[in-house]
PDB file of C-alpha atoms in Angstrom:
ATOM      1  CA  UNK A  14     -15.431  -2.485 -26.163  1.00 42.00           C
ATOM      2  CA  UNK A  15     -13.200  -5.417 -24.964  1.00 44.00           C
ATOM      3  CA  UNK A  16     -15.119  -5.105 -21.562  1.00 44.00           C
ATOM      4  CA  UNK A  17     -17.314  -8.094 -20.598  1.00 46.00           C
ATOM      5  CA  UNK A  18     -20.398  -8.082 -18.285  1.00 45.00           C
ATOM      6  CA  UNK A  19     -20.190  -9.882 -14.967  1.00 45.00           C
ATOM      7  CA  UNK A  20     -22.652 -12.410 -16.914  1.00 46.00           C
ATOM      8  CA  UNK A  21     -20.493 -13.166 -19.930  1.00 43.00           C
ATOM      9  CA  UNK A  22     -17.377 -13.207 -17.725  1.00 46.00           C
ATOM     10  CA  UNK A  23     -15.746 -16.683 -17.261  1.00 50.00           C
ATOM     11  CA  UNK A  24     -16.169 -18.269 -13.972  1.00 83.00           C
ATOM     12  CA  UNK A  25     -12.748 -17.674 -12.789  1.00 89.00           C
ATOM     13  CA  UNK A  26     -10.259 -14.286 -13.412  1.00 87.00           C
ATOM     14  CA  UNK A  27      -6.752 -13.612 -11.805  1.00 88.00           C
ATOM     15  CA  UNK A  28      -7.165 -16.155  -9.209  1.00 91.00           C
ATOM     16  CA  UNK A  29     -11.044 -15.571  -8.074  1.00 93.00           C
ATOM     17  CA  UNK A  30     -14.652 -16.774  -8.580  1.00 94.00           C
ATOM     18  CA  UNK A  31     -15.743 -14.010 -10.491  1.00 93.00           C
ATOM     19  CA  UNK A  32     -19.301 -14.524  -9.478  1.00 94.00           C
ATOM     20  CA  UNK A  33     -18.323 -14.262  -5.878  1.00 95.00           C
ATOM     21  CA  UNK A  34     -16.452 -11.082  -6.602  1.00 95.00           C
ATOM     22  CA  UNK A  35     -19.062  -9.132  -7.982  1.00 95.00           C
ATOM     23  CA  UNK A  36     -21.691  -9.712  -5.183  1.00 96.00           C
ATOM     24  CA  UNK A  37     -18.542  -8.531  -2.352  1.00 97.00           C
ATOM     25  CA  UNK A  38     -18.425  -5.004  -4.753  1.00 97.00           C
ATOM     26  CA  UNK A  39     -22.199  -5.165  -4.745  1.00 97.00           C
ATOM     27  CA  UNK A  40     -21.798  -5.386  -0.720  1.00 97.00           C
ATOM     28  CA  UNK A  41     -19.767  -2.933  -0.626  1.00 97.00           C
ATOM     29  CA  UNK A  42     -21.869  -0.440  -2.331  1.00 97.00           C
ATOM     30  CA  UNK A  43     -25.205  -0.890  -0.808  1.00 98.00           C
ATOM     31  CA  UNK A  44     -23.498  -1.562   2.988  1.00 98.00           C
ATOM     32  CA  UNK A  45     -20.969   1.497   2.858  1.00 97.00           C
ATOM     33  CA  UNK A  46     -20.846   1.770   6.934  1.00 97.00           C
ATOM     34  CA  UNK A  47     -20.346  -2.066   7.446  1.00 98.00           C
ATOM     35  CA  UNK A  48     -17.827  -2.355   4.844  1.00 98.00           C
ATOM     36  CA  UNK A  49     -15.623   0.209   6.378  1.00 98.00           C
ATOM     37  CA  UNK A  50     -11.990  -1.141   7.377  1.00 98.00           C
ATOM     38  CA  UNK A  51      -9.256   0.144   9.966  1.00 98.00           C
ATOM     39  CA  UNK A  52      -6.047  -1.482   9.457  1.00 97.00           C
ATOM     40  CA  UNK A  53      -3.111  -0.880  11.895  1.00 97.00           C
ATOM     41  CA  UNK A  54       0.480  -1.270  12.700  1.00 97.00           C
ATOM     42  CA  UNK A  55       2.579  -1.257  16.306  1.00 97.00           C
ATOM     43  CA  UNK A  56       6.303  -0.658  16.207  1.00 98.00           C
ATOM     44  CA  UNK A  57       8.779  -1.394  19.006  1.00 98.00           C
ATOM     45  CA  UNK A  58      12.314  -0.093  18.999  1.00 97.00           C
ATOM     46  CA  UNK A  59      14.736  -2.489  19.485  1.00 97.00           C
ATOM     47  CA  UNK A  60      18.065  -2.530  20.983  1.00 96.00           C
ATOM     48  CA  UNK A  61      19.982  -1.267  18.613  1.00 96.00           C
ATOM     49  CA  UNK A  62      19.363   2.429  17.084  1.00 95.00           C
ATOM     50  CA  UNK A  63      17.107   2.220  14.071  1.00 96.00           C
ATOM     51  CA  UNK A  64      15.800  -0.978  14.784  1.00 98.00           C
ATOM     52  CA  UNK A  65      12.193  -1.564  14.825  1.00 98.00           C
ATOM     53  CA  UNK A  66       9.949  -4.648  15.123  1.00 98.00           C
ATOM     54  CA  UNK A  67       6.578  -4.041  13.436  1.00 98.00           C
ATOM     55  CA  UNK A  68       3.553  -6.288  14.281  1.00 98.00           C
ATOM     56  CA  UNK A  69       1.011  -6.646  11.941  1.00 97.00           C
ATOM     57  CA  UNK A  70      -2.738  -8.906  13.025  1.00 97.00           C
ATOM     58  CA  UNK A  71      -6.260  -7.626  14.417  1.00 98.00           C
ATOM     59  CA  UNK A  72      -7.972  -4.989  11.670  1.00 98.00           C
ATOM     60  CA  UNK A  73     -11.247  -4.023  11.835  1.00 98.00           C
ATOM     61  CA  UNK A  74     -14.304  -4.497   9.347  1.00 98.00           C
ATOM     62  CA  UNK A  75     -17.609  -2.124   9.745  1.00 97.00           C
ATOM     63  CA  UNK A  76     -16.748  -1.867  14.122  1.00 97.00           C
ATOM     64  CA  UNK A  77     -16.066  -5.374  14.510  1.00 98.00           C
ATOM     65  CA  UNK A  78     -13.478  -6.622  15.311  1.00 98.00           C
ATOM     66  CA  UNK A  79     -11.453  -9.216  12.675  1.00 98.00           C
ATOM     67  CA  UNK A  80      -7.830 -10.991  12.364  1.00 97.00           C
ATOM     68  CA  UNK A  81      -7.159 -12.350  16.372  1.00 96.00           C
ATOM     69  CA  UNK A  82      -5.426 -15.035  15.243  1.00 96.00           C
ATOM     70  CA  UNK A  83      -3.214 -12.848  12.703  1.00 96.00           C
ATOM     71  CA  UNK A  84       0.250 -12.289  13.569  1.00 96.00           C
ATOM     72  CA  UNK A  85       2.899 -10.739  10.386  1.00 98.00           C
ATOM     73  CA  UNK A  86       6.246  -9.612  11.801  1.00 97.00           C
ATOM     74  CA  UNK A  87       8.251  -6.882   9.996  1.00 97.00           C
ATOM     75  CA  UNK A  88      12.089  -6.541  10.559  1.00 97.00           C
ATOM     76  CA  UNK A  89      13.064  -2.607   9.654  1.00 98.00           C
ATOM     77  CA  UNK A  90      16.047  -1.036   9.781  1.00 98.00           C
ATOM     78  CA  UNK A  91      18.868   0.539   7.404  1.00 97.00           C
ATOM     79  CA  UNK A  92      20.768  -0.882   4.785  1.00 97.00           C
ATOM     80  CA  UNK A  93      23.622  -2.553   5.722  1.00 97.00           C
ATOM     81  CA  UNK A  94      26.499   0.485   4.532  1.00 98.00           C
ATOM     82  CA  UNK A  95      24.365   3.371   7.116  1.00 97.00           C
ATOM     83  CA  UNK A  96      24.691   1.000  10.211  1.00 97.00           C
ATOM     84  CA  UNK A  97      28.639   0.797   9.471  1.00 97.00           C
ATOM     85  CA  UNK A  98      28.921   4.251   9.026  1.00 97.00           C
ATOM     86  CA  UNK A  99      26.526   5.172  12.065  1.00 96.00           C
ATOM     87  CA  UNK A 100      28.819   2.881  14.134  1.00 96.00           C
ATOM     88  CA  UNK A 101      27.095  -0.092  14.726  1.00 95.00           C
ATOM     89  CA  UNK A 102      28.998  -3.074  16.317  1.00 95.00           C
ATOM     90  CA  UNK A 103      26.917  -5.602  14.139  1.00 95.00           C
ATOM     91  CA  UNK A 104      25.536  -4.491  11.080  1.00 96.00           C
ATOM     92  CA  UNK A 105      22.872  -5.884   9.642  1.00 96.00           C
ATOM     93  CA  UNK A 106      21.126  -5.393   6.501  1.00 98.00           C
ATOM     94  CA  UNK A 107      17.394  -4.414   6.841  1.00 97.00           C
ATOM     95  CA  UNK A 108      14.360  -3.269   4.946  1.00 97.00           C
ATOM     96  CA  UNK A 109      14.565   0.718   5.466  1.00 97.00           C
ATOM     97  CA  UNK A 110      11.024   2.124   6.884  1.00 97.00           C
ATOM     98  CA  UNK A 111      11.034   4.604   3.660  1.00 97.00           C
ATOM     99  CA  UNK A 112      11.476   1.625   0.900  1.00 97.00           C
ATOM    100  CA  UNK A 113       8.939  -0.527   3.005  1.00 96.00           C
ATOM    101  CA  UNK A 114       6.175   2.698   2.178  1.00 96.00           C
ATOM    102  CA  UNK A 115       6.967   2.618  -1.566  1.00 97.00           C
ATOM    103  CA  UNK A 116       6.714  -0.710  -1.403  1.00 98.00           C
ATOM    104  CA  UNK A 117       3.395  -0.507  -0.247  1.00 98.00           C
ATOM    105  CA  UNK A 118       2.425   1.548  -2.984  1.00 98.00           C
ATOM    106  CA  UNK A 119       3.565  -0.643  -5.440  1.00 98.00           C
ATOM    107  CA  UNK A 120       1.154  -3.238  -3.714  1.00 98.00           C
ATOM    108  CA  UNK A 121      -1.805  -1.065  -3.381  1.00 98.00           C
ATOM    109  CA  UNK A 122      -1.905   0.461  -7.098  1.00 98.00           C
ATOM    110  CA  UNK A 123      -1.179  -3.061  -8.800  1.00 98.00           C
ATOM    111  CA  UNK A 124      -4.384  -4.476  -6.457  1.00 98.00           C
ATOM    112  CA  UNK A 125      -6.108  -1.169  -7.434  1.00 98.00           C
ATOM    113  CA  UNK A 126      -5.742  -1.618 -10.811  1.00 98.00           C
ATOM    114  CA  UNK A 127      -6.438  -5.348 -10.675  1.00 97.00           C
ATOM    115  CA  UNK A 128      -9.484  -5.143  -8.748  1.00 97.00           C
ATOM    116  CA  UNK A 129     -11.388  -2.508 -11.023  1.00 97.00           C
ATOM    117  CA  UNK A 130      -9.950  -3.999 -13.954  1.00 96.00           C
ATOM    118  CA  UNK A 131     -11.683  -7.783 -12.744  1.00 95.00           C
ATOM    119  CA  UNK A 132     -15.004  -5.367 -12.117  1.00 95.00           C
ATOM    120  CA  UNK A 133     -15.033  -4.322 -15.988  1.00 95.00           C
ATOM    121  CA  UNK A 134     -14.152  -7.289 -17.069  1.00 93.00           C
ATOM    122  CA  UNK A 135     -10.874  -6.410 -18.361  1.00 95.00           C
ATOM    123  CA  UNK A 136      -8.213  -9.099 -19.179  1.00 93.00           C
ATOM    124  CA  UNK A 137      -5.278  -7.889 -17.485  1.00 95.00           C
ATOM    125  CA  UNK A 138      -2.671 -10.550 -16.547  1.00 91.00           C
ATOM    126  CA  UNK A 139       0.524  -8.357 -15.804  1.00 95.00           C
ATOM    127  CA  UNK A 140       1.571  -5.234 -13.926  1.00 97.00           C
ATOM    128  CA  UNK A 141       4.568  -3.960 -12.530  1.00 98.00           C
ATOM    129  CA  UNK A 142       4.491  -0.842 -10.580  1.00 98.00           C
ATOM    130  CA  UNK A 143       7.977   0.681  -9.715  1.00 98.00           C
ATOM    131  CA  UNK A 144       8.388   3.813  -6.969  1.00 98.00           C
ATOM    132  CA  UNK A 145      11.462   5.858  -6.363  1.00 98.00           C
ATOM    133  CA  UNK A 146      11.991   8.777  -4.269  1.00 97.00           C
ATOM    134  CA  UNK A 147      14.728  10.591  -2.844  1.00 98.00           C
ATOM    135  CA  UNK A 148      15.919  11.475   0.615  1.00 97.00           C
ATOM    136  CA  UNK A 149      17.789  14.188   2.875  1.00 98.00           C
ATOM    137  CA  UNK A 150      18.910  13.105   5.938  1.00 97.00           C
ATOM    138  CA  UNK A 151      19.577  16.882   7.378  1.00 97.00           C
ATOM    139  CA  UNK A 152      16.321  17.208   9.197  1.00 97.00           C
ATOM    140  CA  UNK A 153      16.695  13.373  10.229  1.00 96.00           C
ATOM    141  CA  UNK A 154      19.928  13.906  12.416  1.00 96.00           C
ATOM    142  CA  UNK A 155      19.603  17.358  13.361  1.00 96.00           C
ATOM    143  CA  UNK A 156      20.982  19.842  11.133  1.00 98.00           C
ATOM    144  CA  UNK A 157      17.994  21.194  10.291  1.00 97.00           C
ATOM    145  CA  UNK A 158      14.672  22.410  11.895  1.00 97.00           C
ATOM    146  CA  UNK A 159      11.570  19.986  12.168  1.00 96.00           C
ATOM    147  CA  UNK A 160       9.409  22.891  10.364  1.00 95.00           C
ATOM    148  CA  UNK A 161      11.133  22.275   7.010  1.00 96.00           C
ATOM    149  CA  UNK A 162      10.361  18.573   7.642  1.00 95.00           C
ATOM    150  CA  UNK A 163       8.267  18.339   3.999  1.00 93.00           C
ATOM    151  CA  UNK A 164      11.585  19.007   2.350  1.00 95.00           C
ATOM    152  CA  UNK A 165      13.086  15.758   3.654  1.00 96.00           C
ATOM    153  CA  UNK A 166      11.685  13.868   0.739  1.00 96.00           C
ATOM    154  CA  UNK A 167      11.518  14.819  -2.895  1.00 95.00           C
ATOM    155  CA  UNK A 168       8.771  14.256  -5.638  1.00 94.00           C
ATOM    156  CA  UNK A 169       8.240  10.268  -5.785  1.00 95.00           C
ATOM    157  CA  UNK A 170       8.425   9.128  -9.486  1.00 97.00           C
ATOM    158  CA  UNK A 171       6.331   6.174 -10.199  1.00 98.00           C
ATOM    159  CA  UNK A 172       6.249   4.456 -13.126  1.00 98.00           C
ATOM    160  CA  UNK A 173       2.971   1.969 -13.839  1.00 98.00           C
ATOM    161  CA  UNK A 174       3.529  -1.196 -16.549  1.00 98.00           C
ATOM    162  CA  UNK A 175       0.091  -2.630 -16.923  1.00 98.00           C
ATOM    163  CA  UNK A 176      -0.337  -5.983 -19.610  1.00 97.00           C
ATOM    164  CA  UNK A 177      -3.841  -7.462 -21.475  1.00 96.00           C
ATOM    165  CA  UNK A 178      -5.344  -8.506 -23.840  1.00 95.00           C
ATOM    166  CA  UNK A 179      -8.439  -7.674 -26.190  1.00 95.00           C
ATOM    167  CA  UNK A 180      -7.835  -4.169 -24.530  1.00 96.00           C
ATOM    168  CA  UNK A 181      -9.758  -1.303 -26.837  1.00 96.00           C
ATOM    169  CA  UNK A 182      -8.929   2.638 -26.452  1.00 97.00           C
ATOM    170  CA  UNK A 183     -11.867   3.149 -23.264  1.00 97.00           C
ATOM    171  CA  UNK A 184     -10.609   0.496 -21.586  1.00 97.00           C
ATOM    172  CA  UNK A 185      -6.884   1.820 -21.635  1.00 97.00           C
ATOM    173  CA  UNK A 186      -8.018   5.022 -21.033  1.00 97.00           C
ATOM    174  CA  UNK A 187      -9.774   3.076 -17.921  1.00 98.00           C
ATOM    175  CA  UNK A 188      -6.727   1.682 -16.800  1.00 98.00           C
ATOM    176  CA  UNK A 189      -4.250   4.038 -17.258  1.00 98.00           C
ATOM    177  CA  UNK A 190      -6.547   6.483 -14.295  1.00 98.00           C
ATOM    178  CA  UNK A 191      -7.365   3.282 -12.145  1.00 98.00           C
ATOM    179  CA  UNK A 192      -3.661   4.392  -9.746  1.00 98.00           C
ATOM    180  CA  UNK A 193      -5.805   6.942  -8.490  1.00 97.00           C
ATOM    181  CA  UNK A 194      -8.179   4.937  -6.672  1.00 98.00           C
ATOM    182  CA  UNK A 195      -5.449   3.368  -4.814  1.00 98.00           C
ATOM    183  CA  UNK A 196      -5.259   4.503  -0.892  1.00 98.00           C
ATOM    184  CA  UNK A 197      -1.689   3.647  -0.364  1.00 97.00           C
ATOM    185  CA  UNK A 198      -1.257   6.461  -3.407  1.00 97.00           C
ATOM    186  CA  UNK A 199      -3.779   8.427  -1.742  1.00 97.00           C
ATOM    187  CA  UNK A 200      -1.904   8.170   1.672  1.00 94.00           C
ATOM    188  CA  UNK A 201       1.967   9.297   0.346  1.00 91.00           C
ATOM    189  CA  UNK A 202       0.555  12.220  -2.610  1.00 92.00           C
ATOM    190  CA  UNK A 203      -2.284  13.729  -0.489  1.00 93.00           C
ATOM    191  CA  UNK A 204      -2.174  15.964   2.326  1.00 91.00           C
ATOM    192  CA  UNK A 205      -3.292  14.092   5.904  1.00 91.00           C
ATOM    193  CA  UNK A 206      -2.655  16.000   8.806  1.00 90.00           C
ATOM    194  CA  UNK A 207      -2.191  14.539  12.177  1.00 92.00           C
ATOM    195  CA  UNK A 208      -0.363  14.548  15.369  1.00 93.00           C
ATOM    196  CA  UNK A 209       0.503  11.779  16.934  1.00 94.00           C
ATOM    197  CA  UNK A 210      -0.224  11.491  20.896  1.00 95.00           C
ATOM    198  CA  UNK A 211       2.552  11.291  22.500  1.00 96.00           C
ATOM    199  CA  UNK A 212       3.680   9.716  26.044  1.00 95.00           C
ATOM    200  CA  UNK A 213       7.183  10.287  27.795  1.00 96.00           C
ATOM    201  CA  UNK A 214       7.807   8.106  30.711  1.00 95.00           C
ATOM    202  CA  UNK A 215      10.241   8.309  33.294  1.00 90.00           C
ATOM    203  CA  UNK A 216      11.983  10.910  35.762  1.00 79.00           C
TER     204      UNK A 216
END
């Protein structure tokens, strides 16, 4: 098999120190509670319909607050043509929220494959993931009831292309299955029932 053991792998690969990487992977397995993470996001609706500014900062590792100095800001909306169609007085092109979710799937699948290929000592040097999904806006704009909201989106189409060197058949089989370990892929494709806590203020 083409995979290398941590002892025989090169010192650095994919921009990380191999020894440090394997220490982290081992720690995750030995201390599962300490390794649990919680990610968060906060979105505030803007004065223009359909636009939101989202912030990402603090997160949690093993119950400990992290990232107090971390601040990422994302500006969501819709394509400029949609803003024009709904009558926006200052049409602006922004990333649509569904597009952001799809791009998150690509990033998570790519990273998941890289993490696992590195763990197995495989020489993977290029990964490209493409995702698309159809959207029917009938529920969003009130032409259909919310009880058919599960029909708004079609089946996601996901294509993953992986390039590597010295890969044997066993390596290829593993690489072809690693996407299943992706958290965002699971979030997109598996049921995660939840009900938001909604508070309405005002008279």
